[in-house]
Coordinates of C-alpha atoms and ligand atoms in Angstrom, one line a residue:
X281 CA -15.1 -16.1 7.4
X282 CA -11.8 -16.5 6.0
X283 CA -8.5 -16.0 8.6
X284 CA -5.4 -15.6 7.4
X285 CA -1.9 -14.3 9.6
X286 CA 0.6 -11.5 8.7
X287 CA 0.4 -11.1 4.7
X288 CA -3.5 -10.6 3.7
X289 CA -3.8 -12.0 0.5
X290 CA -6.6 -12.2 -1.6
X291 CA -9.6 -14.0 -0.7
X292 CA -10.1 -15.0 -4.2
X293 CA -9.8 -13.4 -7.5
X294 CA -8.2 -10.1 -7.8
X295 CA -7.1 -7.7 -5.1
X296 CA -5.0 -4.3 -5.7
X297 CA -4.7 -1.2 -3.8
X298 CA -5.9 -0.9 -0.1
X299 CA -8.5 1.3 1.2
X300 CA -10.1 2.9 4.2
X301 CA -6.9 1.9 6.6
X302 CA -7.7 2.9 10.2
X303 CA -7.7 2.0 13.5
X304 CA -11.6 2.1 14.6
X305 CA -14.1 1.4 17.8
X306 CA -10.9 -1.7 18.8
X307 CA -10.3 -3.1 15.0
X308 CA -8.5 -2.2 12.4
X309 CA -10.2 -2.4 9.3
X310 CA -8.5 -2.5 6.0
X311 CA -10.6 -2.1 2.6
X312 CA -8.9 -3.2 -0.7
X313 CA -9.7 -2.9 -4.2
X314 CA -11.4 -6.2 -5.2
X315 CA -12.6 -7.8 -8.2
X316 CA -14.7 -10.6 -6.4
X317 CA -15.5 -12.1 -10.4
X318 CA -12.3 -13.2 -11.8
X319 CA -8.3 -13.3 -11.5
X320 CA -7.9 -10.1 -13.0
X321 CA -8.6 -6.1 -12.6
X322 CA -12.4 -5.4 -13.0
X323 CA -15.3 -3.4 -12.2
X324 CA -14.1 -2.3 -8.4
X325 CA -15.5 -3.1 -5.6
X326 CA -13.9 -2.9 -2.1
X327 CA -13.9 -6.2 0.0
X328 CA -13.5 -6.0 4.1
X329 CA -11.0 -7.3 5.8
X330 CA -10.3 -7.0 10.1
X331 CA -8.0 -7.3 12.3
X332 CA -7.4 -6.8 16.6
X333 CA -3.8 -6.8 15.7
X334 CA -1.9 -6.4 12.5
X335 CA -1.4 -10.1 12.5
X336 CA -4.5 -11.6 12.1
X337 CA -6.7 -10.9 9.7
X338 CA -10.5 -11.9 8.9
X339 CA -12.0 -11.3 5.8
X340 CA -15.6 -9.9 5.6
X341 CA -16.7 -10.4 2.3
X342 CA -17.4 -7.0 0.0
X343 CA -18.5 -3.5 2.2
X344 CA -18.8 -1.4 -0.9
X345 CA -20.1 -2.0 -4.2
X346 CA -21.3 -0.2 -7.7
X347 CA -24.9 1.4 -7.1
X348 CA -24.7 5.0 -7.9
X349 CA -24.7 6.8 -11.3
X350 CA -21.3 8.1 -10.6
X351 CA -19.6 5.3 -9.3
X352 CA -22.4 2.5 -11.9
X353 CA -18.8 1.4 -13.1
X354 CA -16.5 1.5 -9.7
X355 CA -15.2 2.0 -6.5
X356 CA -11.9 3.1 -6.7
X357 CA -9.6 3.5 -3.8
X358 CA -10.0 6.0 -0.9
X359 CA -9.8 6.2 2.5
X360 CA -10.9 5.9 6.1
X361 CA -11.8 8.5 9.1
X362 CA -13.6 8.7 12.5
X363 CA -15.7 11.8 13.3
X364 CA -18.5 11.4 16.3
X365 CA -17.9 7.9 16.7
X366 CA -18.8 7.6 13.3
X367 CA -16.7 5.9 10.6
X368 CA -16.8 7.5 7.0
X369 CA -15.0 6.2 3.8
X370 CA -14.3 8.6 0.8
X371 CA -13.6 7.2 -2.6
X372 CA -13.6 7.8 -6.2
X373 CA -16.6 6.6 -8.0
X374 CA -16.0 6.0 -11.9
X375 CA -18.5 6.1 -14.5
X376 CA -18.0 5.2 -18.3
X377 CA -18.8 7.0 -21.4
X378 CA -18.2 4.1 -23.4
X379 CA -18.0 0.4 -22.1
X380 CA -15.9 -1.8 -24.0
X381 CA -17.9 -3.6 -26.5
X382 CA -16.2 -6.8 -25.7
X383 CA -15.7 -6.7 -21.8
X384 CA -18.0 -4.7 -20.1
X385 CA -15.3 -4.4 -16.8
X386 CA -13.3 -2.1 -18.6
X387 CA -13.8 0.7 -20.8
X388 CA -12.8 2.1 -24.3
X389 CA -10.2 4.4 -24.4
X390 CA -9.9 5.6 -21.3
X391 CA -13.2 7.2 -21.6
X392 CA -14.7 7.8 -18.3
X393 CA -15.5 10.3 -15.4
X394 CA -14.5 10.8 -11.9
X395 CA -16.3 12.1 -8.7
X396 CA -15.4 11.6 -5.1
X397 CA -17.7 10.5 -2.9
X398 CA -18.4 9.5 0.8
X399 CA -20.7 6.7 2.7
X400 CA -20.5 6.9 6.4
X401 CA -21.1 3.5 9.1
X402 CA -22.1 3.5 12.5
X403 CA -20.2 0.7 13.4
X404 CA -17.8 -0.2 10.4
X405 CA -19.2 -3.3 9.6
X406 CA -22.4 -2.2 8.0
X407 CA -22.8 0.1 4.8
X408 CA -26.0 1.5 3.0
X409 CA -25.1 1.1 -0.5
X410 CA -27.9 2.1 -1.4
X411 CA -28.8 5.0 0.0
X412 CA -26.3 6.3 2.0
X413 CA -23.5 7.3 -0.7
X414 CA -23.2 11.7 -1.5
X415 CA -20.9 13.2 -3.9
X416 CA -18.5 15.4 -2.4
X417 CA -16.1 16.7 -5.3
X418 CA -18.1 16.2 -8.9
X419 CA -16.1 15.5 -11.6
X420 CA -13.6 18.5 -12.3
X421 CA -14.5 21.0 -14.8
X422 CA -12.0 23.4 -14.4
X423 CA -9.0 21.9 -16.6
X424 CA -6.4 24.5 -14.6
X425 CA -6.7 23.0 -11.9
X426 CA -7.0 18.7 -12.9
X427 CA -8.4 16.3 -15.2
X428 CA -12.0 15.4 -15.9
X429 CA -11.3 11.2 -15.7
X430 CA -8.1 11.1 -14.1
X431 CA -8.5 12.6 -10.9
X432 CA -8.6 9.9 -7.9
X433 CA -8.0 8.4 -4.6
X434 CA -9.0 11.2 -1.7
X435 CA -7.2 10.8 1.6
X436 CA -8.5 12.6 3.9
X437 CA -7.0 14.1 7.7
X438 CA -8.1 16.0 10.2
X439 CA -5.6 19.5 10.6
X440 CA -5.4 22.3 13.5
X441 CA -9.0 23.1 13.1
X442 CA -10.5 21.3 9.6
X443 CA -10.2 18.6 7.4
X444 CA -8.1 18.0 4.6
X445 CA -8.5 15.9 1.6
X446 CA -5.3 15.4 -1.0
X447 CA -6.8 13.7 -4.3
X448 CA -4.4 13.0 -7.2
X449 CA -4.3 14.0 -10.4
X450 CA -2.6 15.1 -14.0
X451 CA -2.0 17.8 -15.7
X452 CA -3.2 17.1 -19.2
X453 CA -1.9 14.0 -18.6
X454 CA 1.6 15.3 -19.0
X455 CA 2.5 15.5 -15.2
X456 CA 0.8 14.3 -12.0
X457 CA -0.2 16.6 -9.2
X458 CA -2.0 16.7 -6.1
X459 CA -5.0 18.6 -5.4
X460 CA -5.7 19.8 -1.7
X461 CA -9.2 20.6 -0.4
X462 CA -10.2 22.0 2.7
X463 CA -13.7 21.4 4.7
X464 CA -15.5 22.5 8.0
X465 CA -18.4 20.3 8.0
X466 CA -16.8 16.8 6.0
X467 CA -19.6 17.7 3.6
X468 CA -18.8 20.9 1.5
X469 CA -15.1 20.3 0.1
X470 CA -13.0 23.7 -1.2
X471 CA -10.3 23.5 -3.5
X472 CA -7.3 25.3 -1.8
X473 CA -4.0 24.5 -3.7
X474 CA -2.0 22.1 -5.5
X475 CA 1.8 20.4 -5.8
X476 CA 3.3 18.7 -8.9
X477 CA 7.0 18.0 -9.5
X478 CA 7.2 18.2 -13.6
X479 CA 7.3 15.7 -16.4
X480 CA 10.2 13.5 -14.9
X481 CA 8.4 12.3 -12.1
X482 CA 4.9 10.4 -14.1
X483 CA 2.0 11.8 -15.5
X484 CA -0.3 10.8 -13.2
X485 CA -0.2 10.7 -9.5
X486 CA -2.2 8.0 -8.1
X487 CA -2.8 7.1 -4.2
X488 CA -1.5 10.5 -2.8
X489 CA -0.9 10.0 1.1
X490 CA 0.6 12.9 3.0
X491 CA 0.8 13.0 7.3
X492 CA 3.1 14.2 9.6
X493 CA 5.4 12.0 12.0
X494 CA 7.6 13.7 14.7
X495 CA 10.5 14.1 12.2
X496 CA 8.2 15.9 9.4
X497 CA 6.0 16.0 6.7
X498 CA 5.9 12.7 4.3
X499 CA 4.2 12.8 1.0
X500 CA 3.6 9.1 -0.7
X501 CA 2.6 9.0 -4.0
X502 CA 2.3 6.5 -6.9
X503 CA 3.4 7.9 -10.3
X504 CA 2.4 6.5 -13.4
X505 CA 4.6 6.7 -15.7
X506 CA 8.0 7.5 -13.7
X507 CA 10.3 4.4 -15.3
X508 CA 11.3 4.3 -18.5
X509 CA 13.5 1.1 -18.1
X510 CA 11.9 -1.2 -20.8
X511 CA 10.5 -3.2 -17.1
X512 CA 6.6 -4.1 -17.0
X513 CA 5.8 -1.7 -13.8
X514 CA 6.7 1.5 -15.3
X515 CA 4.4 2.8 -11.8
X516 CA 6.1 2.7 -8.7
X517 CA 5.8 4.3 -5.3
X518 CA 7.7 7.0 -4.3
X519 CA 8.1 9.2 -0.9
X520 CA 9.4 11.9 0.0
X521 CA 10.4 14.5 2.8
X522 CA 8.3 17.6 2.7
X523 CA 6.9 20.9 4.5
X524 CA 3.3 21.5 4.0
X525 CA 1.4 25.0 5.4
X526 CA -2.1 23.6 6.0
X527 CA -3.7 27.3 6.1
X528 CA -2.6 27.9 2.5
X529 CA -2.1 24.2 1.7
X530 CA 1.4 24.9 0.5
X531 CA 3.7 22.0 -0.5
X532 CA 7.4 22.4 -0.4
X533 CA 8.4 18.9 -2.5
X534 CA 12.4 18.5 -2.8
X535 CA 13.7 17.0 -6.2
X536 CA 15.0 13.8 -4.6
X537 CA 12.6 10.9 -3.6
X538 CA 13.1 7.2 -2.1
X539 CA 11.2 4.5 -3.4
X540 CA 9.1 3.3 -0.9
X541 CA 10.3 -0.4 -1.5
X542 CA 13.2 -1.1 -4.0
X543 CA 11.9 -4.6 -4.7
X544 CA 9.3 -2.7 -7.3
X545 CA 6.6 -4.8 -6.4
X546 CA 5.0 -2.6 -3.9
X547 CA 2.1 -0.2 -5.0
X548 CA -0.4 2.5 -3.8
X549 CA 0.2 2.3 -0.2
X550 CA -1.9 3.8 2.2
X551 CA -0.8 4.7 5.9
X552 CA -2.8 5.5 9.1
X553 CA -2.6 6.0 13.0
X554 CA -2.3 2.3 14.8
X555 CA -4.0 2.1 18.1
X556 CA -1.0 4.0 20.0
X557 CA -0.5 6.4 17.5
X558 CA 2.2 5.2 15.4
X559 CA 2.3 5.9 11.7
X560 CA 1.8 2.3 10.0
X561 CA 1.7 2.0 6.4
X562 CA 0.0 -1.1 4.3
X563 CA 0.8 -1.7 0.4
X564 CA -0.6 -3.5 -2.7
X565 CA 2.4 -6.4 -3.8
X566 CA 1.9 -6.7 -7.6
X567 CA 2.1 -10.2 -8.8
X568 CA 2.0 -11.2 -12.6
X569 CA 0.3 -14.6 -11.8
X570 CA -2.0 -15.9 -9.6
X571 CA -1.0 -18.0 -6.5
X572 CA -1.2 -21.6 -6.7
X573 CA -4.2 -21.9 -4.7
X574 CA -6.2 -19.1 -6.8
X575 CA -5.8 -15.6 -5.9
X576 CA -3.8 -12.7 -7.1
X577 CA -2.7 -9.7 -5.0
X578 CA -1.3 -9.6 -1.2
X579 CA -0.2 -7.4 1.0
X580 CA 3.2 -6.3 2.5
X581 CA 3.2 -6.7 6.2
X582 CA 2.4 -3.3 8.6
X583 CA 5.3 -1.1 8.4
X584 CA 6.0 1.9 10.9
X585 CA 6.9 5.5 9.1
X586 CA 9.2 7.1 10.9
X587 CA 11.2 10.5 9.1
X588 CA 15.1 11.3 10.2
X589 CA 16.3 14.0 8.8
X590 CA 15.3 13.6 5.3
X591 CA 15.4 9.8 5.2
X592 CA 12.1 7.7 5.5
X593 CA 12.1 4.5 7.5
X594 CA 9.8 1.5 7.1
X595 CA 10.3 -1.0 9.9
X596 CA 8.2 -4.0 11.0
X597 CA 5.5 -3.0 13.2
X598 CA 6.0 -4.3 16.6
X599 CA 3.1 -6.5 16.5
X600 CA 4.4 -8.5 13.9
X601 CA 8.2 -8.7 15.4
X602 CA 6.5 -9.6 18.6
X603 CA 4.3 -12.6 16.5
X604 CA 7.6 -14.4 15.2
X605 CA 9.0 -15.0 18.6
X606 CA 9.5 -18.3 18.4
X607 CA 12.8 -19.3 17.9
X608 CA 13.4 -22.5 15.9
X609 CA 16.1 -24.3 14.8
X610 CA 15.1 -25.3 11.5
X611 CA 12.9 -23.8 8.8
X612 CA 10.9 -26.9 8.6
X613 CA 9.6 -26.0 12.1
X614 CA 8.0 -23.0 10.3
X615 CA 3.9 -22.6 11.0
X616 CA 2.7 -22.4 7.7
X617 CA 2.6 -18.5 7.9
X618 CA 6.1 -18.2 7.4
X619 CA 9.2 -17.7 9.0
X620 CA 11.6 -15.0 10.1
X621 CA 15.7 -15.1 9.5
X622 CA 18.0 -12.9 11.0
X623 CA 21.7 -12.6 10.1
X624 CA 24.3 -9.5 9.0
X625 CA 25.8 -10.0 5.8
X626 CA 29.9 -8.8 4.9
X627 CA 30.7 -7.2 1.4
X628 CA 30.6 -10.2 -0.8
X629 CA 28.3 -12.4 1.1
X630 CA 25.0 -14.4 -0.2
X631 CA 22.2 -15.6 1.8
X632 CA 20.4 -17.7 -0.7
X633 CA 16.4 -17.9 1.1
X634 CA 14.8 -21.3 -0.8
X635 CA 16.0 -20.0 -4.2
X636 CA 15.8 -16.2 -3.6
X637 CA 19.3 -14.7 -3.6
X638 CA 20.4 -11.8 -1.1
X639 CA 23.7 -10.3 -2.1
X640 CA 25.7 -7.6 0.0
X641 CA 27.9 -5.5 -2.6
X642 CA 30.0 -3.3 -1.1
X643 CA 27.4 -1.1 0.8
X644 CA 24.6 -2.1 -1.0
X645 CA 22.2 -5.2 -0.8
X646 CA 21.3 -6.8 -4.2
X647 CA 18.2 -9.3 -4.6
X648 CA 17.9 -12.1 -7.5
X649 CA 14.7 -13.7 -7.7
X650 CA 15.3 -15.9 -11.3
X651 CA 15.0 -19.5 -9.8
X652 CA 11.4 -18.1 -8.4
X653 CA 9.9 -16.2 -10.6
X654 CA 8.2 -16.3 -14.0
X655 CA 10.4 -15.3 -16.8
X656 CA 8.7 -12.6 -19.0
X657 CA 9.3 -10.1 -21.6
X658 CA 10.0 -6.7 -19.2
X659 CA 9.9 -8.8 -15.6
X660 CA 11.7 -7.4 -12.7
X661 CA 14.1 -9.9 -11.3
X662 CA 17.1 -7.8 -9.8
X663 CA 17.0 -5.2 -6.7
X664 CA 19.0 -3.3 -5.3
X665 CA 19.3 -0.2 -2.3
X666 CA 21.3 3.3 -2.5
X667 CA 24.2 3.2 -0.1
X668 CA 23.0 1.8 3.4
X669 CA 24.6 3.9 6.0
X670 CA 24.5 1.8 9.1
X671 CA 26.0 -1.2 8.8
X672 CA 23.6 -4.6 7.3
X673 CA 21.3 -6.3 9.6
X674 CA 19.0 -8.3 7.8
X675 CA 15.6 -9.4 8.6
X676 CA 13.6 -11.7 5.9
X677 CA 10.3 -12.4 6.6
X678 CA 9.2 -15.5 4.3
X679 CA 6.4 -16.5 3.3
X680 CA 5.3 -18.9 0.3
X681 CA 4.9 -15.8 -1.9
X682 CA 6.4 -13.1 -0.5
X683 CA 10.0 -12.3 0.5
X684 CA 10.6 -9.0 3.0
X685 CA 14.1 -7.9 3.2
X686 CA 14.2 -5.5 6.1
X687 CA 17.9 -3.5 6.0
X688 CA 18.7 -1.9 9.1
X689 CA 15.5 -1.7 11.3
X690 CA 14.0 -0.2 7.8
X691 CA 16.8 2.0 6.2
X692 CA 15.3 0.3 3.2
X693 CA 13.1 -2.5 2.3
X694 CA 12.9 -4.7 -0.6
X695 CA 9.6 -6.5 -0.8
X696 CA 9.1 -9.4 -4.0
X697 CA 6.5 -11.8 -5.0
X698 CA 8.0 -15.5 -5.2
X699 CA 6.4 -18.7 -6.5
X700 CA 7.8 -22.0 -5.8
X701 CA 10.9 -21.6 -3.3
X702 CA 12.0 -24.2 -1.5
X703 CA 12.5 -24.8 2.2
X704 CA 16.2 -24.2 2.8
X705 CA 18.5 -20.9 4.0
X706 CA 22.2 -21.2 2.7
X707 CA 24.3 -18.4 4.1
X708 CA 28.0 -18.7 5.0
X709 CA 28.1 -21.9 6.9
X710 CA 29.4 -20.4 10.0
X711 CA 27.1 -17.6 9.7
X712 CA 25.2 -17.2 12.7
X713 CA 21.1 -17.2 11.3
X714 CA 18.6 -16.6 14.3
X715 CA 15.2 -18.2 12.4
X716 CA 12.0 -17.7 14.2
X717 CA 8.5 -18.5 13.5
X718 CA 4.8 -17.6 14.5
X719 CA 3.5 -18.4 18.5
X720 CA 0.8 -20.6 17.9
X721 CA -2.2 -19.7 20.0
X722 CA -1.3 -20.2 23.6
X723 CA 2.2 -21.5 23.1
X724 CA 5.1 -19.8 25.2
X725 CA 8.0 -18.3 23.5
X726 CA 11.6 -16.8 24.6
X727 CA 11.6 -14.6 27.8
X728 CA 8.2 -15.5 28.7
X729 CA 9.5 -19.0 30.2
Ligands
LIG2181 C1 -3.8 2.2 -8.3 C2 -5.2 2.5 -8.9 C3 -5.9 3.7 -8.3 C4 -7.3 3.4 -8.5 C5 -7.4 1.9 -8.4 C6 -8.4 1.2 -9.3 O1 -3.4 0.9 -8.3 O2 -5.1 2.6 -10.3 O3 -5.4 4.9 -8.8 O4 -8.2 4.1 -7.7 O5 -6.1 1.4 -8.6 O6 -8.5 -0.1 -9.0

């Protein structure tokens, strides 16, 4: 099986969103929307992927697959629990009307149905696709309360005394919204409530994600929809600070959101419990062509959620900082994994990363990815934070196609795919720029000699 360290990319072909995150029986597993056929999006399937740590990964091959009537034409994205020792995945199964005529991965006209659905394991590694998959919510009927095809992407958490399942949805495909259900058993499923925010915030709500951490409530969502800059990914992931009632499932959702990562790349994240209870989040980085050896899609490195206040923090999971502690002199000491590069910027300053730029105006950190990036009608190329508050620490983690700008322990993060950079840092010349790279396997690092 395949191994890979820090960023899980795909095995081959085409990944997107991932699925089922959870820390179970000593592994964490992480699903992922897969098209094991070809380098594009297809008929979904989820492929498998483990880890002991956060940092290195094994991939299992594909753990769920079409089968059913309802989801004959896909497994869309869901998500992950542990009851009784058992694991069970829920997930939206997709069925078409009509099949496009000339591709039969995709459909005509957005003509298709959704149900949720769930398929327990005993052990996580083993999945009866054949017989073991129920419907849970059928396809709405009820227009009042969501759509009929785009309703999608249960996650699911255990309250006070029940279980909770926020799916998302549209409202006539003018707004999104998400749809709360409440259950007893994790088999009979009661529509309790909803949230939307209005037609400026997307008309569809994909990948809701909602949990508590000691400074609040955090809803995630993905909004289809929300820019209307002339860019290609009009879709982007936003979170914000709320107050959720669970015996009424009553949202409280302020106008003002953050975007989860202001590089833009970053999609349908999903978060879940690591194995000391810490809120870490995983998340889809788009990428418009494949990699160089063959695969399209990867994901950002584990991130802890922490709320302050009404600000939402994405730092590096400690597992990860603890992985790059070896400190090196030059990046062509790097393991092939990557490298880490620490240094604060002043107003003015650049810190060009093998042909990625990081710019500090004023309060504000700016990326330019031109020189590694294809150039295309609508492509994304510039980034930039709101206001930092606290100073600017940087910590870029590199990898051959993918840059992580970490501001501030996670004040704000700016993820973006890169192809082709090369293997130098340039920051002010006596700029002090701690680099460190991965421990190799029994090798011993700072403070351990
Ligand atoms: C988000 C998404 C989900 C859906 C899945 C299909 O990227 O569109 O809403 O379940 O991808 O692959």
């Amino acid at each position: 099986m395949k191994r890979q360290r820090l960023h899980l990319k795909a095995p081959d072909n085409w990944i997107n969103d991932p699925n089922g995150f959870i820390y179970y029986k000593g592994y964490y597993h992480l699903f992922y929307q897969y098209f094991p056929y070809e380098l594009r999006w297809g008929t979904m399937h989820w492929g498998h992927a483990v880890s002991r740590d956060l940092v290195t990964w094994e991939h299992r091959g594909v753990a769920l697959y079409p089968s059913t009537h309802e989801d004959r034409n896909g497994c869309f994205s869901g998500s992950a629990i542990e009851e009784d020792g058992k694991l069970y995945l829920v997930y939206t199964g997709v069925r078409y009307e009509v099949v496009n005529p000339e591709d039969p991965h995709t459909c005509l006209d957005e003509q298709f149905e959704s149900a949720q659905l769930m398929i327990t394991s005993e052990d996580g590694f083993h999945f009866d696709n054949e017989e073991g998959k129920t419907v849970i919510i059928p396809p709405l009927t009820d227009k009042k309360i969501g759509d009929r095809t785009h309703t999608r992407d249960p996650k699911i958490w255990k309250g006070k005394d029940r279980w909770y399942l926020i799916l998302g949805s549209t409202m006539e495909e003018k707004y999104g919204e998400v749809l709360f259900y409440q259950s007893e058993d994790l088999h009979t499923w009661t529509y309790v409530n909803k949230a939307w925010k209005g037609p400026d915030y997307g008309w569809m709500w994909e990948c809701p994600d909602f949990f508590e951490t000691e400074g609040g409530g955090v809803l995630m969502v993905s909004p289809m929809g929300l820019l209307k800059n002339g860019e290609k990914e009009k879709n982007q992931s936003v979170c914000f600070p709320v107050e959720f009632t669970e015996s009424t499932c009553q949202m409280e959702i302020p106008d003002q959101y953050q975007f989860t990562d202001y590089g833009m790349d970053l999609y349908a994240p999903q978060t879940t419990r690591d194995s000391e209870g810490r809120r870490v989040m995983e998340g889809w980085i788009r990428m418009p062509k494949p990699a160089e050896e063959g695969w399209i899609g990867m994901f950002c490195l584990p991130r802890i959620v922490e709320r302050k206040g009404n600000h939402i923090y994405f730092r590096i999971h400690p597992n990860v900082r603890a992985a790059y502690s070896k400190e090196i002199t030059d990046i062509s000491c790097a393991s092939e994994d990557g490298y880490m590069a620490v240094f604060e910027l002043e107003d003015g300053e650049t810190a060009d990363i093998g042909g990625f730029l990081i710019k500090r105006k004023g309060n504000r950190i700016q990326t330019d990815r031109t020189a590694v990036y294809p150039s295309f009608e609508g492509a994304h190329l510039l980034s930039e934070t709101p206001e930092l508050t606290d100073g600017c620490r940087i910590e870029v983690l590199a990898d051959k196609n993918l840059i992580e700008v970490y501001i501030n322990d996670g004040e704000y993060v700016i993820s973006n795919a890169v192809y082709g950079t090369g293997d130098f840092i340039k920051v002010n010349i006596e700029k002090t720029v701690h680099l460190y790279t991965l421990k190799e396997h029994g090798e011993r690092t700072r403070g351990e000699e």
